[in-house]
Amino acid sequence: MNEEIARAVALLRAGELVAIPTETVYGLAADATNPDAVAKIFVAKGRPADHPLIVHLPDAQALDAWARDVPAAARQLASAFWPGPLTLILKRQPHVLDAVTGGQDTVGLRVPNHPLALALLREFGNRAGHVAGLAAPSANRYGRISPTSVTDVRAELGAKVSLVLDGGACAVGIESTIIDFSCAVPRVLRPGAITAVAIARVLGVAALAGKAEHADIATPRVAGSDTAHYAPQTPLRLVDRNQLAGAIKDALAAGLRLAVLARSVKVIAAPGLAWHAAASEAGAYAHDLYAQLRVLDAAGSDLILVEAPPMTDEWLAVIDRLQRAACGSGESDET
Ligand code: TXA
Ligand code: MG
């Protein structure tokens, strides 16, 4: 066994926190069966206690140890997309801690697609009679931008975490798609890299309820989440492509120092304007998004303008994160 993984397993078994890489974002992991360890997650993040955590599993076979009455459709998605950036909300087994579920009768489960995370989960679970699982939210302070590298994790949590496993930059870059199976019809609670269209295709249905409908995009339904999330401290505004040039001119005329994140070619050059080119393809845009937001936030601008991507299925997850960033931006840490 890799030495770092052995250290991580020992710390987790001792009830400590370990930051782990996943393909989406870095997670702040604790033994999901240890209430004291889970409590440390909430303290480290400054997260309200009623916000539920996702339990990470080594493989789909572990599903039934954590969930009951698992619908066939949920198993279909697990076999199609796990390991991968998909979280299933299912009825919980009685042993699952209230601290993990936020007191709800459901639990969020996912098998991450990262070799280090999987090796850790397998090793951690390698004990007879132990229903192994790691509770892990994104490894950022509450309401802040999720970390996609070890440097970001350290910037967010510093000494609050005993060990950060270095798995490099996260391949996907935004959090997993969340599908809720606790009601009659499965629905999207959080859009992600696995799109509603891809999920509907596997399930053989025309469309999914919830976030798949464009009109719904500003209404996050994830229990315990609020709209203000993923937020930089510099005010951020999302602007339609055809209004971008006007918005830039207005901001410059008002004497603002401006940072722009746009897929379009640079339309204006001016002193006080920093232009950041964004990827034109949705997957690459998502991959870079949080790192870009950190750079934009650190640039000392008065305002960040982001050119809104198109409202198509493949862009919904990115648009969701940008809307949340816009909504929670501009607040200082003291508030
Ligand atoms: O990609 C991801 O999902 C990352 C990596 C680390 O796996 N994790 C992540 O965790 O994004 P977190 O805690 O930052 O976001 C999890 C979301 C929260 O908004 C939470 O409310 C929701 O999942 N959630 C967890 N359990 C739930 C449940 N039983 N019912 C409804 N929502 C749930
Ligand atoms: Mg989070």
Coordinates of N, CA and C and ligand atoms in Angstrom, one line a residue, residues 25 45 47 137-141 143-144 146 175 190 229-230, ligand 2:
V25 N -14.1 17.8 -7.5 CA -13.4 18.8 -6.7 C -12.7 18.1 -5.5
K45 N -15.3 23.6 8.1 CA -15.9 24.3 7.0 C -16.7 25.6 7.4
R47 N -19.7 25.2 8.4 CA -21.0 24.8 7.7 C -22.1 24.6 8.6
P137 N -17.7 16.6 2.0 CA -18.2 17.7 1.3 C -17.0 18.3 0.5
S138 N -17.2 19.3 -0.3 CA -16.1 20.0 -1.0 C -15.3 20.6 0.1
A139 N -13.9 20.7 -0.1 CA -13.0 21.1 0.9 C -12.7 22.6 0.9
N140 N -13.8 23.3 0.9 CA -13.8 24.8 1.0 C -14.5 25.3 2.2
R141 N -14.2 26.5 2.6 CA -15.0 27.1 3.7 C -16.4 27.3 3.2
G143 N -19.7 28.4 1.6 CA -20.1 29.5 0.8 C -19.0 29.9 -0.2
R144 N -17.8 29.3 -0.1 CA -16.7 29.8 -0.9 C -16.5 28.8 -2.1
S146 N -15.2 26.0 -4.5 CA -14.7 24.7 -4.2 C -13.2 24.5 -4.8
E175 N -18.7 20.2 -9.1 CA -19.2 19.2 -8.3 C -20.2 18.2 -9.1
R190 N -28.9 19.0 -8.5 CA -27.7 19.8 -8.9 C -27.2 19.4 -10.2
H229 N -23.6 30.7 -3.3 CA -22.6 29.7 -3.1 C -21.5 29.9 -4.1
Y230 N -20.4 29.2 -3.9 CA -19.3 29.2 -4.9 C -18.9 30.7 -5.2
Ligands
MG2 MG -19.7 22.3 -1.6

